[in-house]
Coordinates of C-alpha atoms in Angstrom, one line a residue:
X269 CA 130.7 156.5 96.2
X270 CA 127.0 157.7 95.8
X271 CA 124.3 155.9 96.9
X272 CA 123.4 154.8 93.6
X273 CA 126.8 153.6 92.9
X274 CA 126.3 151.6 96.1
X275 CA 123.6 149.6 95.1
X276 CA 124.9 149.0 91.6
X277 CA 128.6 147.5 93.0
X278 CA 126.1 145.9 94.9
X279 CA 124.6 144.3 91.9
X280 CA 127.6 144.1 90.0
X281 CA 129.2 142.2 93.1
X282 CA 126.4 139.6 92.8
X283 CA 126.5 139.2 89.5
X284 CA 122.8 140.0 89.2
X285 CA 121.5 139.1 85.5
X286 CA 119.1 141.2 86.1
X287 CA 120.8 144.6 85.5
X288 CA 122.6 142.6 82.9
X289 CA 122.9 145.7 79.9
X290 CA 121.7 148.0 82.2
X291 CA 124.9 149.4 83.0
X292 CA 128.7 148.8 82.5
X293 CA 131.4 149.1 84.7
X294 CA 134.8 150.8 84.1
X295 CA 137.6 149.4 87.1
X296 CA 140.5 152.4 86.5
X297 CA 143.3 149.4 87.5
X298 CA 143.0 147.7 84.5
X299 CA 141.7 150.3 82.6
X300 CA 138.8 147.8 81.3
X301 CA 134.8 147.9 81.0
X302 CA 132.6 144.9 82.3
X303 CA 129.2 143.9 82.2
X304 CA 127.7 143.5 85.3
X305 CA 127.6 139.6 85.0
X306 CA 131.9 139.4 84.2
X307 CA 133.3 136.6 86.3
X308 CA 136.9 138.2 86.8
X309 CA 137.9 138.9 89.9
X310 CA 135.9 141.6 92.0
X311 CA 137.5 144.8 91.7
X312 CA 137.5 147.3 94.6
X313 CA 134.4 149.6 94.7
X314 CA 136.8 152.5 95.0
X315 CA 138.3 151.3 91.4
X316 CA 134.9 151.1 89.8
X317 CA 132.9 154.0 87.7
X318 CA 129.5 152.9 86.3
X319 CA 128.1 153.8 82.7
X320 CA 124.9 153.5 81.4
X321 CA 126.2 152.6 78.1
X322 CA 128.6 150.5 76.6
X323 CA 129.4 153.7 74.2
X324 CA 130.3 156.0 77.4
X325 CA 132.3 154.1 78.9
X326 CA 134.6 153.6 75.7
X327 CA 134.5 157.4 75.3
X328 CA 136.0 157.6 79.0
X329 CA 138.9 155.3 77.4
X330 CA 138.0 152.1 79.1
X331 CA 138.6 149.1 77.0
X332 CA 135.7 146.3 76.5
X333 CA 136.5 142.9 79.0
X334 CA 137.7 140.0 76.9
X335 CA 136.3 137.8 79.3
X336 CA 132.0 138.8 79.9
X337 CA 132.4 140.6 76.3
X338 CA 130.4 143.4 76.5
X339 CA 129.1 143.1 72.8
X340 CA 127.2 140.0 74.1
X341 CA 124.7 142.6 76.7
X342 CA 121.1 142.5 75.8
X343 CA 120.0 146.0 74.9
X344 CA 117.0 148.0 76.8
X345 CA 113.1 148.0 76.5
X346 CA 111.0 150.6 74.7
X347 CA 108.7 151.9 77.4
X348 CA 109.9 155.0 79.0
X349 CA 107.5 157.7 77.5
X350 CA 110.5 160.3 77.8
X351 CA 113.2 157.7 76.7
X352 CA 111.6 156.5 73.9
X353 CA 113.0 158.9 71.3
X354 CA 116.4 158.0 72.4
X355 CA 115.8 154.4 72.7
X356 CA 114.1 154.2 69.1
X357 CA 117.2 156.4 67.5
X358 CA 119.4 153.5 69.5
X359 CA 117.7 150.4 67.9
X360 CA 118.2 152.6 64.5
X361 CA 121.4 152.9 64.8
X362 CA 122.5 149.6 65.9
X363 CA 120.4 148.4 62.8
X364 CA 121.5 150.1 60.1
X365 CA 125.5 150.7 60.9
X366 CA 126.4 149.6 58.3
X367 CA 124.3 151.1 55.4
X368 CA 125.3 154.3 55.3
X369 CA 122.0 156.2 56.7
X370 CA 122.6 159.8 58.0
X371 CA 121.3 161.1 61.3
X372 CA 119.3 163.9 59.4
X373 CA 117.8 160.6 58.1
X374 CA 116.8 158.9 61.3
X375 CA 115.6 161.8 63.3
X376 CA 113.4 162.7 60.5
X377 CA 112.0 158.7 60.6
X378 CA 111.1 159.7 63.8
X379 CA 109.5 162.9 63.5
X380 CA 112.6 165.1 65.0
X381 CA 115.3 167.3 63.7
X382 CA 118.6 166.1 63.2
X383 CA 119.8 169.1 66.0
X384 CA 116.9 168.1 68.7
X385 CA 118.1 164.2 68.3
X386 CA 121.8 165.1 69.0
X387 CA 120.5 167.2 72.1
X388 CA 118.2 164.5 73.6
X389 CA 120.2 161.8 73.3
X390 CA 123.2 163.2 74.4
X391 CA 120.9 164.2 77.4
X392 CA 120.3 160.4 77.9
X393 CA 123.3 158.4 77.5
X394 CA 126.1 161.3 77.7
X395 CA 127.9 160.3 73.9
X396 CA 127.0 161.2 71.0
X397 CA 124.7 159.9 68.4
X398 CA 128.0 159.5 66.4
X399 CA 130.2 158.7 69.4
X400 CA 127.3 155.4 70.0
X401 CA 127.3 154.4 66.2
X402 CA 131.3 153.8 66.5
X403 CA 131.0 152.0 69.7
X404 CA 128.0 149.6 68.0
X405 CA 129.9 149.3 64.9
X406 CA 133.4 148.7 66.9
X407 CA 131.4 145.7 69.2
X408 CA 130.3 144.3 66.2
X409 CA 133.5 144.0 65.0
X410 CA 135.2 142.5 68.1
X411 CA 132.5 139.9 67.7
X412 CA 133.0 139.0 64.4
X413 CA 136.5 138.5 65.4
X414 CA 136.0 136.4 68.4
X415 CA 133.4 134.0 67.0
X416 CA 134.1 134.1 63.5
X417 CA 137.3 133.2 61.0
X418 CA 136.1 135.9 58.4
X419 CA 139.2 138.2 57.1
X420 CA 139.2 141.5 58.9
X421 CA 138.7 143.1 55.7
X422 CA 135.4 141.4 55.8
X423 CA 134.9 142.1 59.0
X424 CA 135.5 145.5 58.6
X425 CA 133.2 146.2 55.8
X426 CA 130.2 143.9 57.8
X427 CA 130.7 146.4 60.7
X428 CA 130.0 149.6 58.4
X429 CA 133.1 150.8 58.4
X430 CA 134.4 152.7 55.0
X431 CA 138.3 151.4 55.1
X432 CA 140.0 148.6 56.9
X433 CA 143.0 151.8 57.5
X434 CA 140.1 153.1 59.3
X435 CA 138.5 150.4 61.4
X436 CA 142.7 149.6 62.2
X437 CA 143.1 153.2 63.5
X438 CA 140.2 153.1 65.6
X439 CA 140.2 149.6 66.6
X440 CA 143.6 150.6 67.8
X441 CA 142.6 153.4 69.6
X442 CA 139.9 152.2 71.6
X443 CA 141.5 148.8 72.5
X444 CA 144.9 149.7 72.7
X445 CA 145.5 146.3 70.0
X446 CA 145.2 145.8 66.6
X447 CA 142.2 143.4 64.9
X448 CA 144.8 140.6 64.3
X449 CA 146.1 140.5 67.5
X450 CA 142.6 140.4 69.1
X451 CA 142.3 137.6 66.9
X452 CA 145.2 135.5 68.0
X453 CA 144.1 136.0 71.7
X454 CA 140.9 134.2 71.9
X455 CA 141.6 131.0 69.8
X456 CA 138.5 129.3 70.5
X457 CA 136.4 127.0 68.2
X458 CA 134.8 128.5 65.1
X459 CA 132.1 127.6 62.6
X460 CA 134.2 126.7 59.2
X461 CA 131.3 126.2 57.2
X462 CA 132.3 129.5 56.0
X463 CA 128.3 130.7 57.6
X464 CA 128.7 133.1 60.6
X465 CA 127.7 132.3 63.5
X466 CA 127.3 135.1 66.7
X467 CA 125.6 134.4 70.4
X468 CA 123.2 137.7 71.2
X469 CA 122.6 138.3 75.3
X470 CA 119.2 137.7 77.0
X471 CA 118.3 138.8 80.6
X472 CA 117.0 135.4 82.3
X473 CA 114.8 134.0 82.4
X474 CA 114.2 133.1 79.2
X475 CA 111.0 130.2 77.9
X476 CA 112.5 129.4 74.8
X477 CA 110.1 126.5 74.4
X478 CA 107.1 128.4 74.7
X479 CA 108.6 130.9 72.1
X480 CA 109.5 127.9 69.9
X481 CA 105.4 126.7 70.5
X482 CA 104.2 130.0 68.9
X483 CA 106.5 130.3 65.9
X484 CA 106.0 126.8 65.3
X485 CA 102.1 127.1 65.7
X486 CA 102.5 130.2 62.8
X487 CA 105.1 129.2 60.9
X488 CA 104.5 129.8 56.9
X489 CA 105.4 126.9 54.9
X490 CA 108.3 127.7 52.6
X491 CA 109.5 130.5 54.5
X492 CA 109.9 129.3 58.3
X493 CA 110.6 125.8 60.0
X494 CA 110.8 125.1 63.4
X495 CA 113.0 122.0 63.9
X496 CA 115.3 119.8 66.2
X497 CA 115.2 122.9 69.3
X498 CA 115.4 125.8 66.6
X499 CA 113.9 128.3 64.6
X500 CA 115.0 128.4 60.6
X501 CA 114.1 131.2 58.1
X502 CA 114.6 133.0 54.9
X503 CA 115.9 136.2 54.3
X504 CA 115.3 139.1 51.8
X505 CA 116.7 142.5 52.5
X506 CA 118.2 145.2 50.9
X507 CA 121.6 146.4 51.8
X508 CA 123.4 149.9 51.2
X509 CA 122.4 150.1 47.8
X510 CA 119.6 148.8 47.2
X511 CA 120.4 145.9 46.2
X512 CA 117.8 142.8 47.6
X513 CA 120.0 140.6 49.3
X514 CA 118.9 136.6 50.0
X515 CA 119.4 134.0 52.8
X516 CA 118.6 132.2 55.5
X517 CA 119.2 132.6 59.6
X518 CA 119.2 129.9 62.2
X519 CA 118.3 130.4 65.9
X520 CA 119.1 128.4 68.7
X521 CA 119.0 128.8 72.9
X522 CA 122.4 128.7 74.6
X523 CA 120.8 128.7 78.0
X524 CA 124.1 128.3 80.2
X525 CA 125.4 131.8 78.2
X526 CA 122.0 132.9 78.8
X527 CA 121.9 133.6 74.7
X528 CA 121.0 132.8 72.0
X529 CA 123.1 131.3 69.1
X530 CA 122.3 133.2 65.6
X531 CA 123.9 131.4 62.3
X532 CA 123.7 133.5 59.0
X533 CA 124.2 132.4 55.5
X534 CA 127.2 134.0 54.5
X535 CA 125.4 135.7 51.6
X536 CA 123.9 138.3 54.1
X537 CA 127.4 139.5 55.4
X538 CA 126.4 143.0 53.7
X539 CA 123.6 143.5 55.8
X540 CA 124.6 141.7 59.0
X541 CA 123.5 144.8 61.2
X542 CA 119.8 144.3 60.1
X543 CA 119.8 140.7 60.4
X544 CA 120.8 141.1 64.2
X545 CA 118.6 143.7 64.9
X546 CA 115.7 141.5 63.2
X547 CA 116.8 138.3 65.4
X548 CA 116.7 140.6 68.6
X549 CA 113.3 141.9 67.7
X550 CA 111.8 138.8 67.5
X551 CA 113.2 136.7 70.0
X552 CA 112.2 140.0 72.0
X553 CA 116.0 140.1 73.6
X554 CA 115.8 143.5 74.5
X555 CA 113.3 142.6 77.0
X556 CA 113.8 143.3 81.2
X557 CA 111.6 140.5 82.8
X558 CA 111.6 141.5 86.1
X559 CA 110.2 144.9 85.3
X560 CA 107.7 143.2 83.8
X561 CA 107.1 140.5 86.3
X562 CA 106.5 143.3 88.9
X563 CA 103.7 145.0 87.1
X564 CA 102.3 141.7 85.7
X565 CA 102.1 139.7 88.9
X566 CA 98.9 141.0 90.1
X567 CA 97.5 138.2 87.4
X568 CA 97.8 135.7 89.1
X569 CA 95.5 136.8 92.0
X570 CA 92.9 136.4 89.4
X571 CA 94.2 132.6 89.3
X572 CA 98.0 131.5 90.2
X573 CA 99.9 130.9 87.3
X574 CA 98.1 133.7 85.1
X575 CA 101.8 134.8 84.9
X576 CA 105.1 133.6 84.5
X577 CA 108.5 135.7 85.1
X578 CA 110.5 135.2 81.7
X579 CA 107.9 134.9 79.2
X580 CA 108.4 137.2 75.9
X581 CA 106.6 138.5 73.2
X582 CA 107.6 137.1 70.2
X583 CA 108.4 140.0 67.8
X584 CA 108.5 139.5 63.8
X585 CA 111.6 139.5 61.1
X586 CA 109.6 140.7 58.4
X587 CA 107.1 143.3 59.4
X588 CA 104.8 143.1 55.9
X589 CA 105.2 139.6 55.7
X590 CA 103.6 139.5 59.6
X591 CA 101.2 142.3 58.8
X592 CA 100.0 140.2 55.9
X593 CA 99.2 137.5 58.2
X594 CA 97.3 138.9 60.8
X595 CA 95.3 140.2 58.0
X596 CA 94.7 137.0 56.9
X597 CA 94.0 135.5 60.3
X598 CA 90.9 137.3 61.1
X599 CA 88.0 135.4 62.0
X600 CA 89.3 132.2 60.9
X601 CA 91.9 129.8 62.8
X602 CA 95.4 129.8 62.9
X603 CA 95.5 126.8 61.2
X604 CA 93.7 128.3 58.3
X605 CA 95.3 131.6 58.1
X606 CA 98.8 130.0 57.5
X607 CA 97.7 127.3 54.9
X608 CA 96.4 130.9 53.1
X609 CA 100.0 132.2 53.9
X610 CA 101.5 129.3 52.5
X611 CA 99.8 129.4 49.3
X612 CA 100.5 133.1 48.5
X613 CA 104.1 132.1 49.1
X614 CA 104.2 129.0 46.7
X615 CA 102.2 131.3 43.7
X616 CA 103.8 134.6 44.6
X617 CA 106.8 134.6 46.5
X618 CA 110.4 134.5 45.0
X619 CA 112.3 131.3 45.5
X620 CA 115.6 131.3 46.3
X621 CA 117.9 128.2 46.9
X622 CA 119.2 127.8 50.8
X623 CA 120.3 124.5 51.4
X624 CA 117.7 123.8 53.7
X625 CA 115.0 121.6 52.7
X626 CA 112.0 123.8 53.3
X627 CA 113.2 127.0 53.2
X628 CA 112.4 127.8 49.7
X629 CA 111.0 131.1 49.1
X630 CA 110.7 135.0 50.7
X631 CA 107.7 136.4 50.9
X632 CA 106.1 138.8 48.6
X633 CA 107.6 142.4 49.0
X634 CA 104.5 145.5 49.2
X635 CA 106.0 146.3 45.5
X636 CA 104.8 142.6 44.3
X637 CA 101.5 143.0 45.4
X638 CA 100.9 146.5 44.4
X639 CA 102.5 144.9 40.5
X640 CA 99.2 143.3 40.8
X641 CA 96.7 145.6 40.4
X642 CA 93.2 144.5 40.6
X643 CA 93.9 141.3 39.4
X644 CA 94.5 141.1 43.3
X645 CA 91.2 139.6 44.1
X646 CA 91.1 136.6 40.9
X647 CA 94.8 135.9 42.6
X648 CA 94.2 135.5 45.8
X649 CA 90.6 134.8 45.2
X650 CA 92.0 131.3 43.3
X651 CA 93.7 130.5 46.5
X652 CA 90.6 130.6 49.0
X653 CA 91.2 134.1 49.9
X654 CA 88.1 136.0 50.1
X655 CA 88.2 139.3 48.0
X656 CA 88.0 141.8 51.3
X657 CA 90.7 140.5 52.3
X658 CA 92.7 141.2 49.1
X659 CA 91.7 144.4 49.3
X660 CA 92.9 144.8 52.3
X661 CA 96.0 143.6 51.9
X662 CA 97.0 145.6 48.4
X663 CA 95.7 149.0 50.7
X664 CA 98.0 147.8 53.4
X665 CA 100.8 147.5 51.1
X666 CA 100.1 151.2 49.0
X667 CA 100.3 152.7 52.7
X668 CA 103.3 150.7 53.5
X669 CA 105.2 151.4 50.3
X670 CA 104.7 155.0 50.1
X671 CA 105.2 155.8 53.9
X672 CA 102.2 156.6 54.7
X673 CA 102.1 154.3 57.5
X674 CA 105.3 153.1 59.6
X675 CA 105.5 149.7 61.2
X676 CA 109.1 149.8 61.7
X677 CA 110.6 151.1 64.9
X678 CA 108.2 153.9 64.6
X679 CA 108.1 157.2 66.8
X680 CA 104.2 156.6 67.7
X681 CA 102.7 153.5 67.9
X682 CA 98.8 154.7 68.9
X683 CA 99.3 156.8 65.8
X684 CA 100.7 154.6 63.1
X685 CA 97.6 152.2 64.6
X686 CA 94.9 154.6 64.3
X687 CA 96.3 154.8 60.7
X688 CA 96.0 150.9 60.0
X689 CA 92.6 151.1 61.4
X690 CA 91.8 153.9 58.7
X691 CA 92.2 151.2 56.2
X692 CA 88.9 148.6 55.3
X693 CA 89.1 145.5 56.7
X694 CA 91.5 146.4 59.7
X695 CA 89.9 146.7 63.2
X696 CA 91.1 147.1 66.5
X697 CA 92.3 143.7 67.0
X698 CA 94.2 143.7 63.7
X699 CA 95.9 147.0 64.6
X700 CA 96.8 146.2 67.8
X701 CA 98.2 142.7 67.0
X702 CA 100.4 144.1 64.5
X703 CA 101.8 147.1 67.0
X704 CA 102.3 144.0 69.3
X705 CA 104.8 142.6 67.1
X706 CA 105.7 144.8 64.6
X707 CA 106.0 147.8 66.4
X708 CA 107.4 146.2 69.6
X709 CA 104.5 148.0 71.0
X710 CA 104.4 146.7 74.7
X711 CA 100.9 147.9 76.3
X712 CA 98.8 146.3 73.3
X713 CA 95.8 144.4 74.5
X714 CA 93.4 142.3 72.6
X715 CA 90.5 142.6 74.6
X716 CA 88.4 140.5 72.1
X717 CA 90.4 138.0 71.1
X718 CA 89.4 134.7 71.2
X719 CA 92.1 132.9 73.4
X720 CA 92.1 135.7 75.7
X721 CA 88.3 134.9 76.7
X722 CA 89.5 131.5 76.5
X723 CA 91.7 131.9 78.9
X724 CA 89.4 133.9 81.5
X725 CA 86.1 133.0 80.5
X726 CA 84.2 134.8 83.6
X727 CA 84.7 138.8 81.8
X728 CA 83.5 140.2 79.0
X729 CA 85.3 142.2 76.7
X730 CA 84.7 145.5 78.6
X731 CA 85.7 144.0 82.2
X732 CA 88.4 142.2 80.4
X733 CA 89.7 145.9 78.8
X734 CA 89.0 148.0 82.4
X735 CA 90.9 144.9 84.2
X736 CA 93.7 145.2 81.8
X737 CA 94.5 148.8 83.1
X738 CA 96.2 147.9 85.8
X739 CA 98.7 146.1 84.0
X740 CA 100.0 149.1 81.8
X741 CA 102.6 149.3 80.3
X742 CA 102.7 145.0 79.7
X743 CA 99.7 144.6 78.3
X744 CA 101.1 143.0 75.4
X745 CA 103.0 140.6 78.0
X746 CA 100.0 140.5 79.8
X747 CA 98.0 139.1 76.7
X748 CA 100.9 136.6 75.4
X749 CA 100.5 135.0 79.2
X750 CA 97.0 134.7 78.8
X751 CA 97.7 132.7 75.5
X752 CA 100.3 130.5 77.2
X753 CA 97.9 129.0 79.4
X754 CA 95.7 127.9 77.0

């Protein structure tokens, strides 16, 4: 056993959270994979091989642990400069297994060819980008069956496979037992509302009532509702097709799982994948606090308490809908800026019917404000927004549309924001706010916002920016702990 293997049987015999995701272990007398957290009975280092994926060790013919479920392990951070091409092409792929998009597809997204994708991320987690699809659609799957009564044809289809002859074969293959008799072994209590409903892994700790206090504090009337210890939201996306697909999600903390619970309306089933990925985004589950916590703790020798292992930054669902906002949220409260929100929703979202009282619309697409022409400004002008701003916004969503600018998992964040700040009306704090939680950009700073200076009143601007260097890559951690102590 190496050295490295040393001090991960190390973790693994400690059940450290911390590396929870970070690797997986294969134990060659049972001929199983575990997450570092599983609860069975230790296994002999000699008996233990350690992957850095879940899809490697499946490709080494070890079978995923019924007991820690590996499909519950939170995923890793974008912040390695040499990673983050891989990493990105992961989060795509985990996101859109089920619609069909080609790899040719992806790496060009990212700015690659197909060929130097393959390479790279074979270089990085030793499978395929094909060989990792199958294992992400396969996990969803074995979730879907644990946690949910849906048929496995359903099933099937939700995890993007083509056939259920197909997803039998390779369910078979890899697990060494068929979907129905996975089924029959974990007979534990399901939702029978006929919604789904999935837990998705966090590394602890996790301060789900501070991440409740900002949502809440921005939540858009009509769209979002924070209520009873959970977060509540419409849905609009567009599966395989094309076709806009409607509904709502529910969020809620599971603390002693250390995950969240996520319950879907079961009208989104075609574009499950998305949903997931959206829910991880911005509940920032992908997250490694520690790593953070080691770089960020130097803030509290400015004053104790600055910083607090486990905070998050909270992400977005809907990236326009969020770029919208910020927009709207310059230079006047937060307050203000949502009751704006609010009343572009009421006049010019689409409303859908959910259930839920208060979730009542979605929130207009870049295509409904670019139907609007100029009559952008009387629009929005009727609703208190000033016309700049409309401007703005109907510039923000041309780029958007057309492609011109990417705030989705894109390659280069510092590039995509010198774009947005090519657009009148967007300044650095716009641009930078909107990589912070559309981009999951995680060294944006907002040097001149107001709750930062709030919340170390002593700097200016420019001490505040040079302070802030030491805390690269977190700023944008470093900025949301600044706001928490407000």
């Amino acid at each position: 056993m190496t050295e490295k293997d040393s001090g991960l049987y190390a973790a693994f015999k400690a059940k450290d959270a911390r590396f929870d995701g970070r690797f997986f272990v294969g134990i060659s007398s049972t001929g199983i994979y575990c997450r570092p957290v599983c609860r069975a009975r230790q296994p002999k280092p000699e008996n233990c091989t350690f992957f850095p994926t879940a899809a490697e060790a499946e490709q080494a013919g070890y079978r995923p642990c019924l007991l820690c479920r590996p499909e519950l392990a939170p995923g890793t951070s974008i912040t390695d400069a040499n990673a983050n091409l891989v990493r990105r092409a992961a989060r795509m792929l985990e996101k859109t297994c089920g619609n069909g998009q080609s790899l040719e597809e992806i790496a060009g997204k990212l700015g690659y060819t197909g060929r130097h994708l393959r390479r790279v991320f074979t270089a990085e987690y030793n499978v395929s980008p094909v060989q990792y699809l199958q294992t992400c659609r396969l996990l969803l799957a074995k979730n879907l069956l644990t946690d949910t009564n849906l048929p496995v044809l359903e099933v099937a289809m939700a995890s993007g496979f083509g056939s259920l002859r197909r997803f039998n074969d390779l369910f078979k293959k890899h697990y060494n037992l068929s979907p129905t008799a996975l089924r029959k072994r974990v007979p534990e209590e399901k939702d029978r509302s006929g919604n789904i409903t999935l837990a998705l892994g966090y590394r602890p700790p996790y301060h789900w009532e501070e991440m409740l206090r900002f949502l809440a504090g921005r939540a858009i009337t009509g769209i979002e509702l924070v209520k009873d210890g959970e977060y509540m939201r419409t849905v609009d996306l567009k599966n395989a097709e094309g076709k806009r697909v409607y509904g709502w999600v529910r969020i809620g903390h599971k603390p002693k799982q250390n995950a969240l619970s996520v319950t879907v309306s079961e009208t989104l089933l075609p574009v499950l994948p998305q949903v997931l990925a959206r829910v991880r985004h911005l509940f920032d589950l992908y997250c490694d606090p520690t790593a953070v916590h080691e770089t960020l703790q130097t803030m509290n020798n400015i004053r104790p308490g600055l910083c607090t292992l486990g905070t998050r930054v909270p992400g977005c669902f809907n990236t326009f809908e969020m770029a919208v906002r910020a927009v709207l949220g310059q230079q006047i409260t937060v307050k203000a800026a949502g009751t704006l929100a609010a009343r572009i929703v009421e006049n010019y979202g689409t409303a859908i019917q959910t259930g839920i009282e208060g979730l009542t619309h979605v929130f207009p697409t870049p295509e409904d404000v670019l139907a609007m022409g100029e009559n952008i400004t009387n629009n929005f002008g009727e609703l208190g927004v000033i016309s700049a701003r409309s401007n703005t916004i109907f510039e923000l969503a041309r780029a958007l549309s057309q492609g011109d600018i990417d705030v989705d998992l894109c390659a280069r964040p510092e590039e995509e924001m010198k774009k947005l700040m090519g657009i009148r009306g967007i300044g650095s704090w716009t641009a930078q706010y909107i990589a912070m939680r559309a981009m999951e950009w995680p060294d944006a700073f907002l040097e001149t916002d107001v709750g930062v200076k709030k919340a170390l009143p002593s700097f200016t601007s420019k001490e505040l920016l040079e302070m802030a260097e030491a805390w690269r890559p977190w700023r944008s951690y470093a900025t949301v702990n600044l706001w928490n102590t407000l």
